mmCIF file of C-alpha atoms in Angstrom:
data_model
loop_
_atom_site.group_PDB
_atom_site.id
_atom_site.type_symbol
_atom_site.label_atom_id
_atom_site.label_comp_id
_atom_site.label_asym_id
_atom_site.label_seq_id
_atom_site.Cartn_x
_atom_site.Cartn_y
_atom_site.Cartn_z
ATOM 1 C CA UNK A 1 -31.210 75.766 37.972
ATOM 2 C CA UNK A 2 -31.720 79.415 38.816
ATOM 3 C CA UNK A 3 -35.033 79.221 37.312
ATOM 4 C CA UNK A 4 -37.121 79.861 40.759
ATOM 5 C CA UNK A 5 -35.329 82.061 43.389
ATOM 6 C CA UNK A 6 -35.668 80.508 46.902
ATOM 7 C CA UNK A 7 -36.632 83.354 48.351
ATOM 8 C CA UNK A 8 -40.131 83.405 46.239
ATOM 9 C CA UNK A 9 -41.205 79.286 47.281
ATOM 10 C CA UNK A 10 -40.296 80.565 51.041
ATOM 11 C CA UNK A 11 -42.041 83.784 50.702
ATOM 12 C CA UNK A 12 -45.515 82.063 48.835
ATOM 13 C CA UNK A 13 -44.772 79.179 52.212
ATOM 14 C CA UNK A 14 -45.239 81.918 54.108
ATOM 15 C CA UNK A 15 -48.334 83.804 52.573
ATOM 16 C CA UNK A 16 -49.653 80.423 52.848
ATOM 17 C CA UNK A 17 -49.010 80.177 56.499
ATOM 18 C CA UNK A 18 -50.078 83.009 57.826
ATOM 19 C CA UNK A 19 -53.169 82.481 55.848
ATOM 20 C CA UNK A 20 -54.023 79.339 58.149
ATOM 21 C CA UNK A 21 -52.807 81.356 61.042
ATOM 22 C CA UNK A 22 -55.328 84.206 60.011
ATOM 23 C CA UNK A 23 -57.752 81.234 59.355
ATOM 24 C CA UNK A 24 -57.319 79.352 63.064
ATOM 25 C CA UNK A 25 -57.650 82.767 64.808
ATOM 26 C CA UNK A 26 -60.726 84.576 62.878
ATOM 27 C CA UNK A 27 -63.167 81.523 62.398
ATOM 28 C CA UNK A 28 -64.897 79.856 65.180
ATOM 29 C CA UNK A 29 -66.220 76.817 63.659
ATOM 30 C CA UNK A 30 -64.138 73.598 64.716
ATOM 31 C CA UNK A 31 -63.800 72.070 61.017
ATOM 32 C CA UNK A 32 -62.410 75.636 59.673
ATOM 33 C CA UNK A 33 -59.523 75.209 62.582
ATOM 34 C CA UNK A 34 -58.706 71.973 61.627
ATOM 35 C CA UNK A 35 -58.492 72.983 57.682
ATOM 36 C CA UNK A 36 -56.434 75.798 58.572
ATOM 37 C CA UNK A 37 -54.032 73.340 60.896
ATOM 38 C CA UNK A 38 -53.651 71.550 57.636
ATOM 39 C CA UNK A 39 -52.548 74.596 55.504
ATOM 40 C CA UNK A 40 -50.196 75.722 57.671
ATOM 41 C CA UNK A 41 -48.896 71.819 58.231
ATOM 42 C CA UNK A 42 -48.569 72.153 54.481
ATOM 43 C CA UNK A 43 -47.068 75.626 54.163
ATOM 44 C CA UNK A 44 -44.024 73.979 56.746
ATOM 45 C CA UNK A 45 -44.096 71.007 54.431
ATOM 46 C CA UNK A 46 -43.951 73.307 51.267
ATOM 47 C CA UNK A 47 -40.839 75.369 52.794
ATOM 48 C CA UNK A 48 -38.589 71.798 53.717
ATOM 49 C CA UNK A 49 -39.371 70.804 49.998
ATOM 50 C CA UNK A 50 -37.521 74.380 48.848
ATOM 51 C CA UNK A 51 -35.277 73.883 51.434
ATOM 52 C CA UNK A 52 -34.190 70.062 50.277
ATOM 53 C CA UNK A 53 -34.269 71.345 46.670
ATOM 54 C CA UNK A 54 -32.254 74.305 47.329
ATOM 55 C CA UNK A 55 -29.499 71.883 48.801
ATOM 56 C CA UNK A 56 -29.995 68.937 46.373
ATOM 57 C CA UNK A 57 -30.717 67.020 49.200
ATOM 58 C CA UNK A 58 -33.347 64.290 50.011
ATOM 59 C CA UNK A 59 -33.941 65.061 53.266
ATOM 60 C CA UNK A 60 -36.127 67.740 52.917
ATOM 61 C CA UNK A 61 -38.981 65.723 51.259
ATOM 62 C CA UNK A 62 -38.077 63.180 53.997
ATOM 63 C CA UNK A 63 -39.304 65.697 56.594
ATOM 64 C CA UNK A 64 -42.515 66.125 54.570
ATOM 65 C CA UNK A 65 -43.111 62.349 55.114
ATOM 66 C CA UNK A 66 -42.865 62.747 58.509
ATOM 67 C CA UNK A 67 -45.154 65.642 58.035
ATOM 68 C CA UNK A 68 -47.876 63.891 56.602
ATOM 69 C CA UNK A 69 -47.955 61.048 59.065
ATOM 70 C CA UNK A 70 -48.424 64.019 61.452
ATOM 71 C CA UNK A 71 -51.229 65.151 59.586
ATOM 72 C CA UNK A 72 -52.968 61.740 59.392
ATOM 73 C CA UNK A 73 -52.720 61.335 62.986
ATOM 74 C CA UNK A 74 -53.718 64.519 63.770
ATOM 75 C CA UNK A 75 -57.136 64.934 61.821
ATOM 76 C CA UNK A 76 -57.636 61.784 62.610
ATOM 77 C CA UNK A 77 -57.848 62.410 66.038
ATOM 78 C CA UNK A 78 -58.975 66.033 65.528
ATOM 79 C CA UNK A 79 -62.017 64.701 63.951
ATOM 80 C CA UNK A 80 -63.060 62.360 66.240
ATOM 81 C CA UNK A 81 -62.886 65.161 68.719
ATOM 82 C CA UNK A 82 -64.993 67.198 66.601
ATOM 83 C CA UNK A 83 -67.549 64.563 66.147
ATOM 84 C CA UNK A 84 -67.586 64.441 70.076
ATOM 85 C CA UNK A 85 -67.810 68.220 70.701
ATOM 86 C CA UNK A 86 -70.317 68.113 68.127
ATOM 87 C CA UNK A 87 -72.501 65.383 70.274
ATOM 88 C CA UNK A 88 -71.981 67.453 73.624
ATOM 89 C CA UNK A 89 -72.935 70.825 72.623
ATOM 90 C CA UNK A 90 -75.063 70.426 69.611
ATOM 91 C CA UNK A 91 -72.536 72.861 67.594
ATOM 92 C CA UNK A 92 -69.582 73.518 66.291
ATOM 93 C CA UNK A 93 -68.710 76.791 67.753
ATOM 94 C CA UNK A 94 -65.047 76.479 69.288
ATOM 95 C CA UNK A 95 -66.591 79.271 71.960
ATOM 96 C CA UNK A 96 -68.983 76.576 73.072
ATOM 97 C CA UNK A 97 -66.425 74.692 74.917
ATOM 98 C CA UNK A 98 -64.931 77.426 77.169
ATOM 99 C CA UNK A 99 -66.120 76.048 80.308
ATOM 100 C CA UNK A 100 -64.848 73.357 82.596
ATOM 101 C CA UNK A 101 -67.189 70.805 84.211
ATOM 102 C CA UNK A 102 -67.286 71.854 88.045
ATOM 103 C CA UNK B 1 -40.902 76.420 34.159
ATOM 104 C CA UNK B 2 -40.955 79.380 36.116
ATOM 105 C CA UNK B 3 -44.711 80.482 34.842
ATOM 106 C CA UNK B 4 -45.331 77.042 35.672
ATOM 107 C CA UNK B 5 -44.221 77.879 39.103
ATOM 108 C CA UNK B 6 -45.726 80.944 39.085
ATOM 109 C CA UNK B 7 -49.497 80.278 38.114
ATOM 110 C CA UNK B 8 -49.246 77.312 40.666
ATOM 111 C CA UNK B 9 -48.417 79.424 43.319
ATOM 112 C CA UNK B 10 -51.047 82.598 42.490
ATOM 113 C CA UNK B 11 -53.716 79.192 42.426
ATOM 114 C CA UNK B 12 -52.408 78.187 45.947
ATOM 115 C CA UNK B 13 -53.008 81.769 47.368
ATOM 116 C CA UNK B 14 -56.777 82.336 46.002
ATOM 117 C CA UNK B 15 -57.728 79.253 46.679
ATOM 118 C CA UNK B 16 -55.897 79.087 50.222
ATOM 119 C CA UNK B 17 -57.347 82.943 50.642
ATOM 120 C CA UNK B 18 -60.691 81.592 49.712
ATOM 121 C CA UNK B 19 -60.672 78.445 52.219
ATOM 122 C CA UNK B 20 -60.939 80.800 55.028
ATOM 123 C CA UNK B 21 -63.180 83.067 53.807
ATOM 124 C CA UNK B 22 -66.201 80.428 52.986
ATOM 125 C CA UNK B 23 -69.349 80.141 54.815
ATOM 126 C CA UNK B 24 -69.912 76.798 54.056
ATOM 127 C CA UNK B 25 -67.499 73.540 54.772
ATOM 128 C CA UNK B 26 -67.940 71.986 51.711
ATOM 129 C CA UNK B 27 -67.251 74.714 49.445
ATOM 130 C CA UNK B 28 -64.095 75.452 51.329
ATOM 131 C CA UNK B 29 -63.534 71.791 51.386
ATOM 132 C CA UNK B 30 -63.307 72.450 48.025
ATOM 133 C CA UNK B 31 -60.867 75.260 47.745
ATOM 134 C CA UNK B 32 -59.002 73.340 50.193
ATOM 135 C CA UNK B 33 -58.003 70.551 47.936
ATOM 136 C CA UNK B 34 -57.529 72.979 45.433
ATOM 137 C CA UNK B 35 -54.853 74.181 47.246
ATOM 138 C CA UNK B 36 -53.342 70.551 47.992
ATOM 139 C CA UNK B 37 -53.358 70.130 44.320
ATOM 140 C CA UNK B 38 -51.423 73.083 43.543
ATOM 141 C CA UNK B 39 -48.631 72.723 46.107
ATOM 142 C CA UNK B 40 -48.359 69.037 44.595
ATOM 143 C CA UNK B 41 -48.105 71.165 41.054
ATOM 144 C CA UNK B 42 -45.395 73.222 42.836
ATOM 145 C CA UNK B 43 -43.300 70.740 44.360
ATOM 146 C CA UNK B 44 -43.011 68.966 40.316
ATOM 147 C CA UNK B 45 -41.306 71.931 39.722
ATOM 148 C CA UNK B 46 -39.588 71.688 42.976
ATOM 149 C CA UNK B 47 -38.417 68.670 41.656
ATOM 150 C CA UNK B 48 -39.636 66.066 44.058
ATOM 151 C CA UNK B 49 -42.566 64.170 41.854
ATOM 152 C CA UNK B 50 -42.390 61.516 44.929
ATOM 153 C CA UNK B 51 -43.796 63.922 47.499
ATOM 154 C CA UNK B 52 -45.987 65.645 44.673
ATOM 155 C CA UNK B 53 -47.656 61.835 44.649
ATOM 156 C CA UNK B 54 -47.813 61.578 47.795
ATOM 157 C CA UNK B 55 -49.402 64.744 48.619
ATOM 158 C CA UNK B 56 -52.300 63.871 46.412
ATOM 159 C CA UNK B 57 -52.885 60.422 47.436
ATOM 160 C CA UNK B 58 -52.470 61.201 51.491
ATOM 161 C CA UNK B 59 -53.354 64.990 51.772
ATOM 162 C CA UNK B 60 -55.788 65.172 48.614
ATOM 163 C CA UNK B 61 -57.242 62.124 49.198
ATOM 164 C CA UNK B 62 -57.368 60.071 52.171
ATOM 165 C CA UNK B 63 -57.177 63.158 54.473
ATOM 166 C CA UNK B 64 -59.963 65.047 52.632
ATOM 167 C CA UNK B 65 -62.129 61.972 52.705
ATOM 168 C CA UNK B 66 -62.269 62.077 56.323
ATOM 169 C CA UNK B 67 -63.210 65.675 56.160
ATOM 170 C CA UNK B 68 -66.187 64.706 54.298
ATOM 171 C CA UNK B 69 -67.304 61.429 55.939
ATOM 172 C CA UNK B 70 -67.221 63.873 58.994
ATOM 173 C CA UNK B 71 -69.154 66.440 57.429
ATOM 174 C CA UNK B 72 -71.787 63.656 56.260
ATOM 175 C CA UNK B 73 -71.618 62.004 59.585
ATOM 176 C CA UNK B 74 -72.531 65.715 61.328
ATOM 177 C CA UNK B 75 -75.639 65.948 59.222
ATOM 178 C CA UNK B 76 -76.262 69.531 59.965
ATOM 179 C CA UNK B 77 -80.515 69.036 60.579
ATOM 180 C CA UNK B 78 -83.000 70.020 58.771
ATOM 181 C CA UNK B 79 -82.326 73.325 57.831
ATOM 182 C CA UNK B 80 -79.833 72.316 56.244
ATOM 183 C CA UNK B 81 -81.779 71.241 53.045
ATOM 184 C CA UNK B 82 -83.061 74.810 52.158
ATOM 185 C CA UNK B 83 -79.881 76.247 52.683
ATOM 186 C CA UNK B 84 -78.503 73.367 50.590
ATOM 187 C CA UNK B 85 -81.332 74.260 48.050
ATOM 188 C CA UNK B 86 -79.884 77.855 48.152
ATOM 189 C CA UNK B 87 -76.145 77.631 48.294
ATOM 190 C CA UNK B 88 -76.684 74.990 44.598
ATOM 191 C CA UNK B 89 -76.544 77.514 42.299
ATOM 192 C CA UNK B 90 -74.783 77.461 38.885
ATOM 193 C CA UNK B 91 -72.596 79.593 40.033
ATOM 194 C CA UNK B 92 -71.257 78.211 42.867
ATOM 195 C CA UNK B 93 -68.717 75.524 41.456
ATOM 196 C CA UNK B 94 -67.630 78.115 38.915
ATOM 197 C CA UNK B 95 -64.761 79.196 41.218
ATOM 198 C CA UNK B 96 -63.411 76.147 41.993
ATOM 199 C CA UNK B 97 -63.352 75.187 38.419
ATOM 200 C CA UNK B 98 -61.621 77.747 36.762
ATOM 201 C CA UNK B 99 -59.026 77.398 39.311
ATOM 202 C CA UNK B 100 -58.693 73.933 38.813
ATOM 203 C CA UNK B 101 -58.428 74.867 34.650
ATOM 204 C CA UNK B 102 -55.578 76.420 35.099
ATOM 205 C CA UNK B 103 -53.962 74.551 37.285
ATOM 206 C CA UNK B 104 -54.879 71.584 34.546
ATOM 207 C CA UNK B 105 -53.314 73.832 31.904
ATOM 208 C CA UNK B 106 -49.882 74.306 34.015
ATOM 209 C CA UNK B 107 -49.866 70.182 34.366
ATOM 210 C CA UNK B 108 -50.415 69.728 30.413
ATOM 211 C CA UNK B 109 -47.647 72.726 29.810
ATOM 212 C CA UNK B 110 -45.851 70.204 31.994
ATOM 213 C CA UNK B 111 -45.648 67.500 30.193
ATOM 214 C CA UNK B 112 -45.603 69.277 26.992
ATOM 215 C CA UNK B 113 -42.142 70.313 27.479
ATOM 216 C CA UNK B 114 -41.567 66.582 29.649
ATOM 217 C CA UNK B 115 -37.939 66.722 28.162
ATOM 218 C CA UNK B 116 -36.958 70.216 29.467
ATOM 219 C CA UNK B 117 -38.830 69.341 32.633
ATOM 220 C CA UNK B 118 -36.428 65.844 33.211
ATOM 221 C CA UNK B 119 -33.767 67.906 32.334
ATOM 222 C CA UNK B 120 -34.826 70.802 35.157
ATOM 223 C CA UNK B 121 -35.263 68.220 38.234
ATOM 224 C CA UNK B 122 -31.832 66.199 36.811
ATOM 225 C CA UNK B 123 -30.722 67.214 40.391
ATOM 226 C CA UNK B 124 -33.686 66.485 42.358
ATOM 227 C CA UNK B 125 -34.021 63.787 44.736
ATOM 228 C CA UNK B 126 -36.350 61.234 43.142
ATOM 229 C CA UNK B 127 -37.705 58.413 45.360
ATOM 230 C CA UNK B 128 -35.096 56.628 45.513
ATOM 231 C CA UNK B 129 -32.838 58.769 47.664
ATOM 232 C CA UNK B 130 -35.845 59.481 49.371
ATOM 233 C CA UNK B 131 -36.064 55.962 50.518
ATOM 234 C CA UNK B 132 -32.849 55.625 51.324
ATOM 235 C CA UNK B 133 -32.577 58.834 53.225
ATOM 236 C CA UNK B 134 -35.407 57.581 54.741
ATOM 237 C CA UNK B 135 -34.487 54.330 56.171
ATOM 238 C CA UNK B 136 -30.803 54.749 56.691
ATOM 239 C CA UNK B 137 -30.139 58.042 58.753
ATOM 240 C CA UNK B 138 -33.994 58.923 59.543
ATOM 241 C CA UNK B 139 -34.831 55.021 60.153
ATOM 242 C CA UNK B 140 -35.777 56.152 64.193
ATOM 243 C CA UNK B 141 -37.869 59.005 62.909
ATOM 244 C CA UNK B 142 -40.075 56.048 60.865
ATOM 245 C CA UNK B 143 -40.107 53.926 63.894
ATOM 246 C CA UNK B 144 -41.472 57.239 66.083
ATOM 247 C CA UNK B 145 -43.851 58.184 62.546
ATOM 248 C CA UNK B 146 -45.444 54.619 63.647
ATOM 249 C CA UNK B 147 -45.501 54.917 66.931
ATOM 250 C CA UNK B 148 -47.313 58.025 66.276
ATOM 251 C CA UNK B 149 -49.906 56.827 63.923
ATOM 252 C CA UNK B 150 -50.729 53.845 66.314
ATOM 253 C CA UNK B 151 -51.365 56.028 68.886
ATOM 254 C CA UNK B 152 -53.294 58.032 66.786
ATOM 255 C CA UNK B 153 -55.118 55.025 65.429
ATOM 256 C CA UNK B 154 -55.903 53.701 69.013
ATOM 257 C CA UNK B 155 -57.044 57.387 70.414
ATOM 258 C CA UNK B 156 -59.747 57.956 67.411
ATOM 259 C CA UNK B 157 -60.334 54.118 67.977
ATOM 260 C CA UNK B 158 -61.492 54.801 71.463
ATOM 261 C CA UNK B 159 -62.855 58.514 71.261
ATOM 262 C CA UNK B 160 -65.569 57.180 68.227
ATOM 263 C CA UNK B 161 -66.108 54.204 70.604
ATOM 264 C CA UNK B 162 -67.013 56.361 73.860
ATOM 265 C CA UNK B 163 -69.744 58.060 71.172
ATOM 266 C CA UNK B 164 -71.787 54.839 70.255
ATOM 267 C CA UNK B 165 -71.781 53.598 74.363
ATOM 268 C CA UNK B 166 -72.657 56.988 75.262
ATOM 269 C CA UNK B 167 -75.607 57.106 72.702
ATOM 270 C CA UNK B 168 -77.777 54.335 74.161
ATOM 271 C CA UNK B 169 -77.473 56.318 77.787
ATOM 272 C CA UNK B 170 -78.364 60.077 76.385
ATOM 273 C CA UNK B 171 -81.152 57.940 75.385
ATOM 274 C CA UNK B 172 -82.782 56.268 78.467
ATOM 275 C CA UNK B 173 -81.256 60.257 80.346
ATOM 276 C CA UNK B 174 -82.465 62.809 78.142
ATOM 277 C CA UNK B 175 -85.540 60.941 76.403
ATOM 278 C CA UNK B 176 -83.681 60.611 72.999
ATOM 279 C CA UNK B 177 -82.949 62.996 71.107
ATOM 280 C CA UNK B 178 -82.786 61.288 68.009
ATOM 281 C CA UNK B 179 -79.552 61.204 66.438
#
C-alpha cells in the first residue's frame, strides 16, 4: 500500500493551492477569482482524500462532501453576484468595485 | 499504479498552471475541468471511486455548467465576435486535448490492470462507509450542508430576481441601454 508516499498527494495539494492563490491575487477579472476559489476548494478537498486514505478512514471523503456542497453554494451565489457586478459597472474588473456609494 | 498517479498529477498542474494563465474564460474553462477530471483520476488511485464520481458529476458538471450559462448569459458585445473569429484557430483546442489523451490513457491503463487496481483500494473506503460515516457521526454536518445550500438557493434566488425588477427601471432612468 506504499505505492504513493503521502507526502507527494499533499505536496501536488499544495502546488495546486497555491496555484489558485497565485490565480485569486494576479487576475482581476471576477470569473478568474471564482475559478481559482474552486481550485483551491479542490486542492483542500484533494488533501482530506490523502488524508482519509492515509488512515483507512471514511471520513476524509466525508469532508469532501461537505466540500462540494460548499462549492455549490458558493458559485452559486458567487455567480449571481457576478452577473450583478456585471449589470452595475458594465465589466468585470474586480478594481471596478472599490468604491462605496456615499 | 503509481505512474498512474503520477501522470494524473503532472495533468492537474499544467492544466491548473494553465487556468490562470488564459486570456479568455472559456479556454480556461476548459483547462479548468481538465483539472477536475484529473483529481477525480487521482482520487481512483486514492482509492475513493465514490468521491472520484462525485467530483465529475457535481464539480465537472453541474458546477461548470453554471460557469458557462454565466458566461453565455454575460454576452461580452459585439466585439466579441471578431475576437471569437480570432481566438478559433486549429490550434487552440490542441492543448486541452492532448491533456485530456493522456489522462484517457491513465483511465484505460486503469482498467486494464482492474484486478490489481481492486486489489490496491481493498482498504479504501467505498461508498458504503462513506454513507454511513456520513449519516451516523457527521449526520449534523448534513443537516448544516442543507441548511447551507438553502440559503444559498434562496440568496441566488433573490440576487437574479433584484436583476430582472431592476431592468425595466434602468430602462424608463437611463433610456435603455439594451440588454
Amino acid at each position: 500500500m506504499a505505492a504513493v508516499p503521502m507526502e507527494h498527494v499533499f505536496v501536488l495539494a499544495w502546488v495546486l493551492f497555491i496555484t489558485g492563490l497565485v490565480g485569486v491575487l494576479v487576475r482581476r477579472n471576477l470569473l478568474f477569482i471564482l475559478m481559482s476559489v474552486e481550485i483551491m476548494l479542490n486542492a483542500s478537498g484533494l488533501a482530506f482524500i490523502a488524508a482519509g486514505f492515509k488512515w483507512g478512514q471514511p471520513d476524509g471523503q466525508v469532508m469532501f462532501i461537505f466540500i462540494l456542497a460548499m462549492a455549490a453554494a458558493e458559485v452559486s451565489v458567487g455567480l449571481a453576484l457576478v452577473l450583478l457586478a456585471y449589470r452595475q459597472f458594465r465589466s468585470l474588473d474586480a478594481d471596478q468595485a472599490s468604491r462605496m456609494r456615499g | 499504479m503509481e505512474g498512474v498517479f503520477y501522470m494524473a498529477a503532472a495533468v492537474a498542474v499544467i492544466s491548473t498552471a494553465l487556468v490562470i494563465v488564459q486570456m479568455n474564460v472559456v479556454h480556461a474553462l476548459l483547462y479548468l475541468i481538465l483539472s477536475l477530471l484529473s483529481a477525480a483520476v487521482i482520487f481512483v488511485t486514492l482509492g475513493a471511486p465514490f468521491v472520484a464520481a462525485l467530483e465529475v458529476i457535481i464539480y465537472a458538471g453541474a458546477i461548470m455548467i453554471l460557469f458557462v450559462f454565466v458566461i453565455m448569459m454575460l454576452n461580452l458585445g459585439t466585439q466579441s465576435a471578431g475576437m471569437e473569429r480570432q481566438w478559433m484557430r486549429a490550434g487552440m483546442w490542441a492543448g486541452p486535448a492532448v491533456l485530456a489523451l493522456l489522462l484517457l490513457a491513465d483511465v484505460i491503463y486503469m482498467l486494464a490492470v482492474s484486478p490489481r487496481v481492486s486489489g490496491y483500494a481493498a482498504k479504501a473506503a467505498g461508498p458504503r462507509e462513506v454513507g454511513i460515516a456520513l449519516f451516523g457521526p457527521y449526520l449534523i454536518g448534513v443537516e448544516l450542508a442543507s441548511v447551507l445550500l438553502l440559503a444559498g438557493l434562496v440568496g441566488s434566488f433573490h440576487l437574479g430576481r433584484s436583476v430582472r425588477q431592476r431592468l425595466p427601471e434602468e430602462g424608463e432612468a437611463g433610456g435603455g441601454e439594451g440588454d
